[in-house]
Amino acid sequence: MGLLSTWLSRLASPHSSKSFFHRARELSHRFRGPRFSGALPSSGKERLLSWSRSIVPFAIVASAGGALALELSSTSSLDHRIEGKEQTGLLVQGPHKELPEEFIKELKAILQDNMTLEYDERHFHGNPQNSFHRAVNIPDVIVYPRWHDDVQKIVISCNKYKVPITPYGGATSVEGQTLAPQGGLCIDMSLMKKIKSLHVEDMDVVVEPGVGWIELNEYLKPYGLFFPLDPGPGATIGGMCATRCSGSLAVRYGTMRDNVINLQVVLGNGDVIKTGSRARKSAAGYDLTRLIIGSEGTLGVITEVTLRLQKLPQHSMVAMCNIQTIKDAANAAIATMHSGIQVSRVELLDEVQVKAINMANGKNLPELPTLMFEFIGTEAYLREQALLVQKIVSEHNGSDFVFVEDADAKKELWRIRKEALWACLAMAPNFEALTTDVCVPLSRLAECISKSKQELNASPLLCMVIAHAGDGNFHACILFDPDQEEQQQEAERLNHFIVHTALSMEGWSSPCFFMELERGCCSLGMVDVQFHPFPFPDICCLDTWDITLFRRSRGTCSGEHGCWYWQNEVP
């Protein structure tokens, strides 16, 4: 009991920002949507964003604690710091052409005032605040459909005038999915946020793509149900599907592909398909649902999603412990998975990440590699499983093993884990961050993390590691001074080292420009071969140029992944 009290006292912080964050998030969702008319701009003069729009990126950051909220209290500060801005990332450029006036008139007839050509809105949508990647062009027009029919009409019009489309969700992705390399049209799905039907007995729900996973779970809670994926706060269901997201609960419930029953999709020529029924399984035909999930809009625009739900756990328990080395921590996580113990989360933080959390949140956690576990089930089962994990951890030089059952303490623990990136930024206020995202077979996790950590420690840059250790997925956050070219090059070198290390161990990396290394040139070429004769007219006919752009602008990080990029015709 004394040890638990010590841990809880370390968690206690006079700088808690929980209430402020929830208020900010509420405001950001309330005010999302169009604020400008669809008229052509009368001049080149830029308008300032309204406060309601500028609070969106700020709300994401504010929850990292009082100290960090003060540090990142301006939109411009956030723009420059989260994974780079201007010349600090991979610069993507595609051919751009002006939108025909007839096209703008058609959009106006379809959407009335739910569209804008204002520069500030276009710049906001075309320059994601949390991505290292940048594009030369930004969208030429932003539209806000309210209904499925709106989306279909928009796509038909875009196909008619050969205008590229970039649908846009919660924009929490860190891999550049909201970029618009060719300009064109951006479909902001924020107004399509209806929960259309809930089938409690079938444990499924039908939603529109703009519904946020946090809001969905708030709706489901009175029914004793929940949707078990937990990517970044602000993520929306459509973007989660398009990028095949996961999260810390994936070790128990799987990724997005395991939790979607069917999709409604508008194809490139405006045709609409439903990828399946509401039945839980089918052995008939192609698995179109899983084909679309993770395609990031290269096959169509998602307008409706049927999700598989789970029962809310009766009880849950969080356990934390310190381990002397990160390799021992990874081995302890692997041993836990091999033991057959049913954990719902296994998270690993290195000592630098723990230090960042302490600084950003006013905590006093031991600055050692740390493992976090979550167990769900009956109270007796929780205690039995936690004791088994404690034994495993002790065999890998673990110490300070504590169990947390208090609801507020558990929320606080997962809050600081979710806000790890923002905590990293607090350590170096004027620096930017490049984050990696790799996954290896579980048996290679300890080796991969250990090799990566050695390289990171040898670098003059400030670096930290955090992992979804239960399924072999880990991230490195590399901080660098954007004004120092040598530091940027060193950050990119470290990123390449980690990615190549993972690929050499039969793993994968989400950064788009490593797709060819992971899948091979022949695999990429097969996209062109397979989809040119595909019996969906005009659907994403990718040639070599398109494949290159697709390779450089995609990613499947476990944050939300807010959008899809696709094109109807090769320029």
JSON list of C-alpha atoms in Angstrom, two decimals, residues 291-462:
[
{"chain": "A", "resi": 291, "resn": "LEU", "atom": "CA", "xyz": [-9.42, -3.83, -49.40]},
{"chain": "A", "resi": 292, "resn": "ILE", "atom": "CA", "xyz": [-10.81, -0.34, -48.77]},
{"chain": "A", "resi": 293, "resn": "ILE", "atom": "CA", "xyz": [-9.57, -0.11, -45.17]},
{"chain": "A", "resi": 294, "resn": "GLY", "atom": "CA", "xyz": [-6.07, 1.33, -45.30]},
{"chain": "A", "resi": 295, "resn": "SER", "atom": "CA", "xyz": [-6.34, 2.39, -48.95]},
{"chain": "A", "resi": 296, "resn": "GLU", "atom": "CA", "xyz": [-6.26, 6.09, -47.94]},
{"chain": "A", "resi": 297, "resn": "GLY", "atom": "CA", "xyz": [-8.71, 7.11, -50.62]},
{"chain": "A", "resi": 298, "resn": "THR", "atom": "CA", "xyz": [-6.94, 5.54, -53.56]},
{"chain": "A", "resi": 299, "resn": "LEU", "atom": "CA", "xyz": [-10.06, 3.44, -54.19]},
{"chain": "A", "resi": 300, "resn": "GLY", "atom": "CA", "xyz": [-12.86, 5.79, -53.14]},
{"chain": "A", "resi": 301, "resn": "VAL", "atom": "CA", "xyz": [-14.39, 8.04, -50.48]},
{"chain": "A", "resi": 302, "resn": "ILE", "atom": "CA", "xyz": [-15.96, 6.45, -47.40]},
{"chain": "A", "resi": 303, "resn": "THR", "atom": "CA", "xyz": [-19.41, 7.83, -46.52]},
{"chain": "A", "resi": 304, "resn": "GLU", "atom": "CA", "xyz": [-20.76, 5.26, -44.03]},
{"chain": "A", "resi": 305, "resn": "VAL", "atom": "CA", "xyz": [-19.20, 2.71, -41.69]},
{"chain": "A", "resi": 306, "resn": "THR", "atom": "CA", "xyz": [-20.71, -0.23, -39.78]},
{"chain": "A", "resi": 307, "resn": "LEU", "atom": "CA", "xyz": [-18.59, -0.98, -36.73]},
{"chain": "A", "resi": 308, "resn": "ARG", "atom": "CA", "xyz": [-18.26, -4.05, -34.53]},
{"chain": "A", "resi": 309, "resn": "LEU", "atom": "CA", "xyz": [-18.74, -3.20, -30.85]},
{"chain": "A", "resi": 310, "resn": "GLN", "atom": "CA", "xyz": [-17.59, -4.79, -27.59]},
{"chain": "A", "resi": 311, "resn": "LYS", "atom": "CA", "xyz": [-19.08, -5.03, -24.12]},
{"chain": "A", "resi": 312, "resn": "LEU", "atom": "CA", "xyz": [-17.69, -2.59, -21.60]},
{"chain": "A", "resi": 313, "resn": "PRO", "atom": "CA", "xyz": [-15.41, -4.49, -19.18]},
{"chain": "A", "resi": 314, "resn": "GLN", "atom": "CA", "xyz": [-16.79, -5.11, -15.70]},
{"chain": "A", "resi": 315, "resn": "HIS", "atom": "CA", "xyz": [-13.53, -4.10, -14.08]},
{"chain": "A", "resi": 316, "resn": "SER", "atom": "CA", "xyz": [-10.09, -2.97, -15.15]},
{"chain": "A", "resi": 317, "resn": "MET", "atom": "CA", "xyz": [-6.72, -2.61, -13.49]},
{"chain": "A", "resi": 318, "resn": "VAL", "atom": "CA", "xyz": [-3.56, -0.81, -14.54]},
{"chain": "A", "resi": 319, "resn": "ALA", "atom": "CA", "xyz": [-0.13, -2.01, -13.46]},
{"chain": "A", "resi": 320, "resn": "MET", "atom": "CA", "xyz": [3.15, -0.12, -13.76]},
{"chain": "A", "resi": 321, "resn": "CYS", "atom": "CA", "xyz": [6.75, -1.07, -13.10]},
{"chain": "A", "resi": 322, "resn": "ASN", "atom": "CA", "xyz": [10.30, 0.14, -13.66]},
{"chain": "A", "resi": 323, "resn": "ILE", "atom": "CA", "xyz": [12.97, -1.93, -15.41]},
{"chain": "A", "resi": 324, "resn": "GLN", "atom": "CA", "xyz": [16.69, -1.20, -15.54]},
{"chain": "A", "resi": 325, "resn": "THR", "atom": "CA", "xyz": [17.17, -1.40, -19.33]},
{"chain": "A", "resi": 326, "resn": "ILE", "atom": "CA", "xyz": [14.87, -0.95, -22.29]},
{"chain": "A", "resi": 327, "resn": "LYS", "atom": "CA", "xyz": [15.93, -4.33, -23.67]},
{"chain": "A", "resi": 328, "resn": "ASP", "atom": "CA", "xyz": [14.84, -6.02, -20.42]},
{"chain": "A", "resi": 329, "resn": "ALA", "atom": "CA", "xyz": [11.57, -4.10, -20.60]},
{"chain": "A", "resi": 330, "resn": "ALA", "atom": "CA", "xyz": [10.91, -5.30, -24.15]},
{"chain": "A", "resi": 331, "resn": "ASN", "atom": "CA", "xyz": [11.79, -8.87, -23.18]},
{"chain": "A", "resi": 332, "resn": "ALA", "atom": "CA", "xyz": [9.39, -8.66, -20.22]},
{"chain": "A", "resi": 333, "resn": "ALA", "atom": "CA", "xyz": [6.62, -7.54, -22.58]},
{"chain": "A", "resi": 334, "resn": "ILE", "atom": "CA", "xyz": [7.39, -10.42, -24.96]},
{"chain": "A", "resi": 335, "resn": "ALA", "atom": "CA", "xyz": [7.40, -12.93, -22.10]},
{"chain": "A", "resi": 336, "resn": "THR", "atom": "CA", "xyz": [4.03, -11.60, -20.93]},
{"chain": "A", "resi": 337, "resn": "MET", "atom": "CA", "xyz": [2.52, -12.16, -24.37]},
{"chain": "A", "resi": 338, "resn": "HIS", "atom": "CA", "xyz": [4.04, -15.65, -24.58]},
{"chain": "A", "resi": 339, "resn": "SER", "atom": "CA", "xyz": [2.56, -16.56, -21.19]},
{"chain": "A", "resi": 340, "resn": "GLY", "atom": "CA", "xyz": [-1.00, -16.44, -22.54]},
{"chain": "A", "resi": 341, "resn": "ILE", "atom": "CA", "xyz": [-2.09, -13.80, -20.03]},
{"chain": "A", "resi": 342, "resn": "GLN", "atom": "CA", "xyz": [-4.92, -11.77, -21.56]},
{"chain": "A", "resi": 343, "resn": "VAL", "atom": "CA", "xyz": [-3.69, -8.19, -21.27]},
{"chain": "A", "resi": 344, "resn": "SER", "atom": "CA", "xyz": [-5.53, -5.39, -23.07]},
{"chain": "A", "resi": 345, "resn": "ARG", "atom": "CA", "xyz": [-2.58, -2.99, -23.15]},
{"chain": "A", "resi": 346, "resn": "VAL", "atom": "CA", "xyz": [1.20, -3.34, -22.92]},
{"chain": "A", "resi": 347, "resn": "GLU", "atom": "CA", "xyz": [2.97, 0.01, -23.28]},
{"chain": "A", "resi": 348, "resn": "LEU", "atom": "CA", "xyz": [6.68, 0.76, -22.94]},
{"chain": "A", "resi": 349, "resn": "LEU", "atom": "CA", "xyz": [8.31, 4.15, -22.27]},
{"chain": "A", "resi": 350, "resn": "ASP", "atom": "CA", "xyz": [12.05, 4.74, -22.14]},
{"chain": "A", "resi": 351, "resn": "GLU", "atom": "CA", "xyz": [13.71, 6.82, -19.43]},
{"chain": "A", "resi": 352, "resn": "VAL", "atom": "CA", "xyz": [13.86, 9.97, -21.60]},
{"chain": "A", "resi": 353, "resn": "GLN", "atom": "CA", "xyz": [10.14, 9.75, -22.34]},
{"chain": "A", "resi": 354, "resn": "VAL", "atom": "CA", "xyz": [9.39, 9.41, -18.62]},
{"chain": "A", "resi": 355, "resn": "LYS", "atom": "CA", "xyz": [11.52, 12.48, -17.96]},
{"chain": "A", "resi": 356, "resn": "ALA", "atom": "CA", "xyz": [9.55, 14.37, -20.61]},
{"chain": "A", "resi": 357, "resn": "ILE", "atom": "CA", "xyz": [6.29, 13.36, -18.95]},
{"chain": "A", "resi": 358, "resn": "ASN", "atom": "CA", "xyz": [7.57, 14.56, -15.58]},
{"chain": "A", "resi": 359, "resn": "MET", "atom": "CA", "xyz": [8.57, 17.92, -17.03]},
{"chain": "A", "resi": 360, "resn": "ALA", "atom": "CA", "xyz": [5.36, 18.48, -18.98]},
{"chain": "A", "resi": 361, "resn": "ASN", "atom": "CA", "xyz": [2.95, 17.33, -16.28]},
{"chain": "A", "resi": 362, "resn": "GLY", "atom": "CA", "xyz": [4.68, 18.20, -13.02]},
{"chain": "A", "resi": 363, "resn": "LYS", "atom": "CA", "xyz": [5.03, 14.52, -12.11]},
{"chain": "A", "resi": 364, "resn": "ASN", "atom": "CA", "xyz": [7.73, 12.71, -10.15]},
{"chain": "A", "resi": 365, "resn": "LEU", "atom": "CA", "xyz": [7.82, 9.30, -11.81]},
{"chain": "A", "resi": 366, "resn": "PRO", "atom": "CA", "xyz": [11.08, 7.29, -11.61]},
{"chain": "A", "resi": 367, "resn": "GLU", "atom": "CA", "xyz": [13.08, 8.12, -14.74]},
{"chain": "A", "resi": 368, "resn": "LEU", "atom": "CA", "xyz": [13.69, 4.54, -15.82]},
{"chain": "A", "resi": 369, "resn": "PRO", "atom": "CA", "xyz": [12.28, 2.40, -18.64]},
{"chain": "A", "resi": 370, "resn": "THR", "atom": "CA", "xyz": [8.67, 1.82, -17.65]},
{"chain": "A", "resi": 371, "resn": "LEU", "atom": "CA", "xyz": [6.07, -0.78, -18.58]},
{"chain": "A", "resi": 372, "resn": "MET", "atom": "CA", "xyz": [2.33, -0.13, -18.32]},
{"chain": "A", "resi": 373, "resn": "PHE", "atom": "CA", "xyz": [-0.20, -2.98, -18.41]},
{"chain": "A", "resi": 374, "resn": "GLU", "atom": "CA", "xyz": [-3.99, -3.03, -18.41]},
{"chain": "A", "resi": 375, "resn": "PHE", "atom": "CA", "xyz": [-6.10, -6.04, -17.43]},
{"chain": "A", "resi": 376, "resn": "ILE", "atom": "CA", "xyz": [-9.87, -6.39, -17.81]},
{"chain": "A", "resi": 377, "resn": "GLY", "atom": "CA", "xyz": [-12.30, -8.93, -16.38]},
{"chain": "A", "resi": 378, "resn": "THR", "atom": "CA", "xyz": [-13.63, -9.87, -12.96]},
{"chain": "A", "resi": 379, "resn": "GLU", "atom": "CA", "xyz": [-11.89, -8.55, -9.86]},
{"chain": "A", "resi": 380, "resn": "ALA", "atom": "CA", "xyz": [-10.54, -11.99, -8.95]},
{"chain": "A", "resi": 381, "resn": "TYR", "atom": "CA", "xyz": [-9.24, -12.56, -12.48]},
{"chain": "A", "resi": 382, "resn": "LEU", "atom": "CA", "xyz": [-7.54, -9.16, -12.55]},
{"chain": "A", "resi": 383, "resn": "ARG", "atom": "CA", "xyz": [-5.59, -9.80, -9.38]},
{"chain": "A", "resi": 384, "resn": "GLU", "atom": "CA", "xyz": [-4.59, -13.28, -10.48]},
{"chain": "A", "resi": 385, "resn": "GLN", "atom": "CA", "xyz": [-3.30, -12.07, -13.85]},
{"chain": "A", "resi": 386, "resn": "ALA", "atom": "CA", "xyz": [-1.54, -9.05, -12.37]},
{"chain": "A", "resi": 387, "resn": "LEU", "atom": "CA", "xyz": [0.36, -11.25, -9.93]},
{"chain": "A", "resi": 388, "resn": "LEU", "atom": "CA", "xyz": [1.48, -13.49, -12.79]},
{"chain": "A", "resi": 389, "resn": "VAL", "atom": "CA", "xyz": [2.75, -10.47, -14.71]},
{"chain": "A", "resi": 390, "resn": "GLN", "atom": "CA", "xyz": [4.52, -9.21, -11.61]},
{"chain": "A", "resi": 391, "resn": "LYS", "atom": "CA", "xyz": [6.40, -12.51, -11.42]},
{"chain": "A", "resi": 392, "resn": "ILE", "atom": "CA", "xyz": [7.39, -12.26, -15.09]},
{"chain": "A", "resi": 393, "resn": "VAL", "atom": "CA", "xyz": [8.58, -8.69, -14.69]},
{"chain": "A", "resi": 394, "resn": "SER", "atom": "CA", "xyz": [10.64, -9.53, -11.61]},
{"chain": "A", "resi": 395, "resn": "GLU", "atom": "CA", "xyz": [12.46, -12.17, -13.67]},
{"chain": "A", "resi": 396, "resn": "HIS", "atom": "CA", "xyz": [13.52, -9.38, -16.05]},
{"chain": "A", "resi": 397, "resn": "ASN", "atom": "CA", "xyz": [14.98, -7.02, -13.43]},
{"chain": "A", "resi": 398, "resn": "GLY", "atom": "CA", "xyz": [11.70, -5.21, -12.81]},
{"chain": "A", "resi": 399, "resn": "SER", "atom": "CA", "xyz": [10.90, -3.26, -9.64]},
{"chain": "A", "resi": 400, "resn": "ASP", "atom": "CA", "xyz": [8.33, -0.91, -8.12]},
{"chain": "A", "resi": 401, "resn": "PHE", "atom": "CA", "xyz": [5.44, -3.00, -9.49]},
{"chain": "A", "resi": 402, "resn": "VAL", "atom": "CA", "xyz": [2.15, -1.37, -8.48]},
{"chain": "A", "resi": 403, "resn": "PHE", "atom": "CA", "xyz": [-1.54, -2.01, -9.22]},
{"chain": "A", "resi": 404, "resn": "VAL", "atom": "CA", "xyz": [-3.93, 0.89, -9.82]},
{"chain": "A", "resi": 405, "resn": "GLU", "atom": "CA", "xyz": [-7.70, 0.37, -9.61]},
{"chain": "A", "resi": 406, "resn": "ASP", "atom": "CA", "xyz": [-8.88, 3.89, -8.75]},
{"chain": "A", "resi": 407, "resn": "ALA", "atom": "CA", "xyz": [-10.79, 5.27, -11.74]},
{"chain": "A", "resi": 408, "resn": "ASP", "atom": "CA", "xyz": [-9.27, 8.76, -11.63]},
{"chain": "A", "resi": 409, "resn": "ALA", "atom": "CA", "xyz": [-5.73, 7.43, -11.22]},
{"chain": "A", "resi": 410, "resn": "LYS", "atom": "CA", "xyz": [-6.19, 5.10, -14.20]},
{"chain": "A", "resi": 411, "resn": "LYS", "atom": "CA", "xyz": [-7.46, 7.94, -16.37]},
{"chain": "A", "resi": 412, "resn": "GLU", "atom": "CA", "xyz": [-4.49, 10.06, -15.36]},
{"chain": "A", "resi": 413, "resn": "LEU", "atom": "CA", "xyz": [-2.03, 7.31, -16.27]},
{"chain": "A", "resi": 414, "resn": "TRP", "atom": "CA", "xyz": [-3.51, 6.81, -19.74]},
{"chain": "A", "resi": 415, "resn": "ARG", "atom": "CA", "xyz": [-3.82, 10.57, -20.23]},
{"chain": "A", "resi": 416, "resn": "ILE", "atom": "CA", "xyz": [-0.10, 11.13, -19.79]},
{"chain": "A", "resi": 417, "resn": "ARG", "atom": "CA", "xyz": [0.61, 8.15, -22.03]},
{"chain": "A", "resi": 418, "resn": "LYS", "atom": "CA", "xyz": [-1.63, 9.54, -24.79]},
{"chain": "A", "resi": 419, "resn": "GLU", "atom": "CA", "xyz": [0.08, 12.92, -24.59]},
{"chain": "A", "resi": 420, "resn": "ALA", "atom": "CA", "xyz": [3.61, 11.58, -24.91]},
{"chain": "A", "resi": 421, "resn": "LEU", "atom": "CA", "xyz": [4.37, 13.56, -28.10]},
{"chain": "A", "resi": 422, "resn": "TRP", "atom": "CA", "xyz": [3.36, 16.85, -26.53]},
{"chain": "A", "resi": 423, "resn": "ALA", "atom": "CA", "xyz": [5.47, 16.01, -23.49]},
{"chain": "A", "resi": 424, "resn": "CYS", "atom": "CA", "xyz": [8.46, 15.49, -25.78]},
{"chain": "A", "resi": 425, "resn": "LEU", "atom": "CA", "xyz": [8.00, 18.94, -27.28]},
{"chain": "A", "resi": 426, "resn": "ALA", "atom": "CA", "xyz": [8.00, 20.49, -23.82]},
{"chain": "A", "resi": 427, "resn": "MET", "atom": "CA", "xyz": [11.60, 19.37, -23.30]},
{"chain": "A", "resi": 428, "resn": "ALA", "atom": "CA", "xyz": [12.91, 21.63, -26.09]},
{"chain": "A", "resi": 429, "resn": "PRO", "atom": "CA", "xyz": [10.53, 24.55, -26.67]},
{"chain": "A", "resi": 430, "resn": "ASN", "atom": "CA", "xyz": [12.19, 25.80, -29.87]},
{"chain": "A", "resi": 431, "resn": "PHE", "atom": "CA", "xyz": [12.81, 22.42, -31.44]},
{"chain": "A", "resi": 432, "resn": "GLU", "atom": "CA", "xyz": [10.78, 20.33, -33.87]},
{"chain": "A", "resi": 433, "resn": "ALA", "atom": "CA", "xyz": [10.07, 16.61, -33.76]},
{"chain": "A", "resi": 434, "resn": "LEU", "atom": "CA", "xyz": [10.44, 13.83, -36.30]},
{"chain": "A", "resi": 435, "resn": "THR", "atom": "CA", "xyz": [8.57, 10.71, -35.21]},
{"chain": "A", "resi": 436, "resn": "THR", "atom": "CA", "xyz": [9.15, 7.20, -36.52]},
{"chain": "A", "resi": 437, "resn": "ASP", "atom": "CA", "xyz": [6.62, 4.37, -36.61]},
{"chain": "A", "resi": 438, "resn": "VAL", "atom": "CA", "xyz": [7.86, 0.83, -37.15]},
{"chain": "A", "resi": 439, "resn": "CYS", "atom": "CA", "xyz": [6.62, -2.65, -36.28]},
{"chain": "A", "resi": 440, "resn": "VAL", "atom": "CA", "xyz": [8.53, -5.94, -36.18]},
{"chain": "A", "resi": 441, "resn": "PRO", "atom": "CA", "xyz": [7.64, -9.54, -35.33]},
{"chain": "A", "resi": 442, "resn": "LEU", "atom": "CA", "xyz": [7.23, -9.78, -31.58]},
{"chain": "A", "resi": 443, "resn": "SER", "atom": "CA", "xyz": [10.27, -12.05, -31.24]},
{"chain": "A", "resi": 444, "resn": "ARG", "atom": "CA", "xyz": [12.49, -9.31, -32.77]},
{"chain": "A", "resi": 445, "resn": "LEU", "atom": "CA", "xyz": [11.11, -6.39, -30.73]},
{"chain": "A", "resi": 446, "resn": "ALA", "atom": "CA", "xyz": [13.77, -6.38, -28.00]},
{"chain": "A", "resi": 447, "resn": "GLU", "atom": "CA", "xyz": [16.58, -6.59, -30.54]},
{"chain": "A", "resi": 448, "resn": "CYS", "atom": "CA", "xyz": [15.11, -3.86, -32.74]},
{"chain": "A", "resi": 449, "resn": "ILE", "atom": "CA", "xyz": [14.46, -1.47, -29.86]},
{"chain": "A", "resi": 450, "resn": "SER", "atom": "CA", "xyz": [17.89, -2.16, -28.35]},
{"chain": "A", "resi": 451, "resn": "LYS", "atom": "CA", "xyz": [19.74, -1.46, -31.62]},
{"chain": "A", "resi": 452, "resn": "SER", "atom": "CA", "xyz": [17.67, 1.65, -32.27]},
{"chain": "A", "resi": 453, "resn": "LYS", "atom": "CA", "xyz": [18.16, 2.90, -28.73]},
{"chain": "A", "resi": 454, "resn": "GLN", "atom": "CA", "xyz": [21.94, 2.48, -28.98]},
{"chain": "A", "resi": 455, "resn": "GLU", "atom": "CA", "xyz": [21.99, 4.58, -32.13]},
{"chain": "A", "resi": 456, "resn": "LEU", "atom": "CA", "xyz": [19.73, 7.21, -30.58]},
{"chain": "A", "resi": 457, "resn": "ASN", "atom": "CA", "xyz": [21.86, 7.41, -27.43]},
{"chain": "A", "resi": 458, "resn": "ALA", "atom": "CA", "xyz": [25.00, 7.90, -29.53]},
{"chain": "A", "resi": 459, "resn": "SER", "atom": "CA", "xyz": [23.43, 10.85, -31.34]},
{"chain": "A", "resi": 460, "resn": "PRO", "atom": "CA", "xyz": [23.82, 14.43, -30.10]},
{"chain": "A", "resi": 461, "resn": "LEU", "atom": "CA", "xyz": [20.06, 14.91, -30.60]},
{"chain": "A", "resi": 462, "resn": "LEU", "atom": "CA", "xyz": [17.47, 14.47, -27.87]}
]
